[in-house]
CSV table of C-alpha atoms in Angstrom, one decimal:
chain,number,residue,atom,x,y,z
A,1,UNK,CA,-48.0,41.9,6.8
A,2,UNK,CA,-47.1,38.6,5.5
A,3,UNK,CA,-49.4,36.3,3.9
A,4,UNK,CA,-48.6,32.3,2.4
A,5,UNK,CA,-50.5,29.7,1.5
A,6,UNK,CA,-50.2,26.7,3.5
A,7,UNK,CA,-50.9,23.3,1.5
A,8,UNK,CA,-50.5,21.3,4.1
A,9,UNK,CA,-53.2,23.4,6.2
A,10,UNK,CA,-55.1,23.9,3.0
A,11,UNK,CA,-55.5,27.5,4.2
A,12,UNK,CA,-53.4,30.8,3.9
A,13,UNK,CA,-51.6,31.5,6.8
A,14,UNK,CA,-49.7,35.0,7.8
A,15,UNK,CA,-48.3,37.7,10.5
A,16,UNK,CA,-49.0,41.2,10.7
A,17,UNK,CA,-46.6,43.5,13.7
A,18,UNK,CA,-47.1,47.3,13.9
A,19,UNK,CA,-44.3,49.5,15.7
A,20,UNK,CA,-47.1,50.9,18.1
A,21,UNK,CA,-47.8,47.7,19.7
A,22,UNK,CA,-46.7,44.9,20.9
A,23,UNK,CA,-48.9,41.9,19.8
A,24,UNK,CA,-47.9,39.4,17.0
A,25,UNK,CA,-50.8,39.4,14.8
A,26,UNK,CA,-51.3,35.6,13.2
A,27,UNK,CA,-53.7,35.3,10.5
A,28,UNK,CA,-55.7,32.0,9.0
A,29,UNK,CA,-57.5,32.8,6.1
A,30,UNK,CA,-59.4,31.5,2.9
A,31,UNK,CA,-60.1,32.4,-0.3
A,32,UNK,CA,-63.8,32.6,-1.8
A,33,UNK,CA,-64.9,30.4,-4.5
A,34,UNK,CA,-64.7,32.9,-7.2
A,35,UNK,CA,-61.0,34.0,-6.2
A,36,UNK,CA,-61.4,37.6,-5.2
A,37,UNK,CA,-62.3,38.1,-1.2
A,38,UNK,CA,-59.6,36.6,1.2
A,39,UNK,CA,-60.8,36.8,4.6
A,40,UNK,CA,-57.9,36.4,7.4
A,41,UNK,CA,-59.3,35.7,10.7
A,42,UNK,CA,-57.1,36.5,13.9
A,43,UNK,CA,-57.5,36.9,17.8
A,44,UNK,CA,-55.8,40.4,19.1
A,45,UNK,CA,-56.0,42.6,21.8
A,46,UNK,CA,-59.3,44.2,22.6
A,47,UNK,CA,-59.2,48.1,21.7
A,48,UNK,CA,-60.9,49.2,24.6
A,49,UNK,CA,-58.0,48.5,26.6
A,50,UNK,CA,-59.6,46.0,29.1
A,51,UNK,CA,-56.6,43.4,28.5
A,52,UNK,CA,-59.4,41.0,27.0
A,53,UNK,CA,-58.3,39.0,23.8
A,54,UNK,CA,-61.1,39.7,21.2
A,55,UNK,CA,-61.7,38.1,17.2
A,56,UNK,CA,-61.1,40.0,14.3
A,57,UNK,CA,-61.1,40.1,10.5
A,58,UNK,CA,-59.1,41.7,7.4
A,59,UNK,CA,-60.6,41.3,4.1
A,60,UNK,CA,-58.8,41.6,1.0
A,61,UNK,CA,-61.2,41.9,-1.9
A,62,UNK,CA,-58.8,41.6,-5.2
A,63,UNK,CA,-60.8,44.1,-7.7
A,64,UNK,CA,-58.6,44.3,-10.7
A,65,UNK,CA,-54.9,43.4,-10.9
A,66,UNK,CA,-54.4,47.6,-10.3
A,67,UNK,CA,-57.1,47.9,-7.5
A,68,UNK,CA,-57.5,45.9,-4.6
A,69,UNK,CA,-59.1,47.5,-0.6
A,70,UNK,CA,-58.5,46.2,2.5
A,71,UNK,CA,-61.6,46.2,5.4
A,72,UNK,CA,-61.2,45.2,9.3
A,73,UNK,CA,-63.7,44.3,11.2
A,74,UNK,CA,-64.4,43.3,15.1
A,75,UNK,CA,-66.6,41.1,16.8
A,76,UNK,CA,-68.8,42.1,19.4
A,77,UNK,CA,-69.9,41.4,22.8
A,78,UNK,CA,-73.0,40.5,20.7
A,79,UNK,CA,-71.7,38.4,18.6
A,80,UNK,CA,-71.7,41.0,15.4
A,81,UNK,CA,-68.6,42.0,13.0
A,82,UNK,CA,-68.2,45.5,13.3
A,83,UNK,CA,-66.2,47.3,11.1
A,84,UNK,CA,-63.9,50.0,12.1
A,85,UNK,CA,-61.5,50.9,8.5
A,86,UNK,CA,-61.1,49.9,5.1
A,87,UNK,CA,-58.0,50.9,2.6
A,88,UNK,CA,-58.2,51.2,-1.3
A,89,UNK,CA,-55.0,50.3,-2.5
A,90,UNK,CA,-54.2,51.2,-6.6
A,91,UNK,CA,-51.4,50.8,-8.5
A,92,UNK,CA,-49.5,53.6,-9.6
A,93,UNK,CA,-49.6,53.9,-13.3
């Protein structure tokens, strides 16, 4: 994953690439008001396998400068995010 802010854009921007598959993940995301939940939307292959392009989300909620957890979600045929993992990361101390 790589994430940037783009001033120009006034958004955060980034790319995510997994050895398993072969799509280019592009992110466009924003930050909340209070500084702690970036959401990235993206637009990725559907997991089902039908060759459809579908919407998703990963969320990055900063907890504490040693905690942060990552959630990804999909949108549905009706029109609900559905979510489908979530990481904790924690620094090592």
């Amino acid at each position: 994953m790589t994430l940037g802010y783009d001033p120009a854009l006034k958004r955060f921007v980034g790319t995510f690439v997994v050895a398993v598959m072969t799509h280019l993940w592009v992110y466009h995301g924003s930050l909340d008001s209070a500084g702690k939940v970036l959401t990235l939307d993206t637009e990725g292959p559907s997991f089902t396998g039908d060759g459809k392009m579908v919407k998703y989300q990963d969320i990055i909620e900063f907890i504490s400068d040693d905690h942060r957890t990552l959630s990804s979600q999909v949108l549905g045929a009706d029109g609900k995010w559905m979510p489908f993992m979530k990481a904790q990361y924690r620094r090592k101390k």
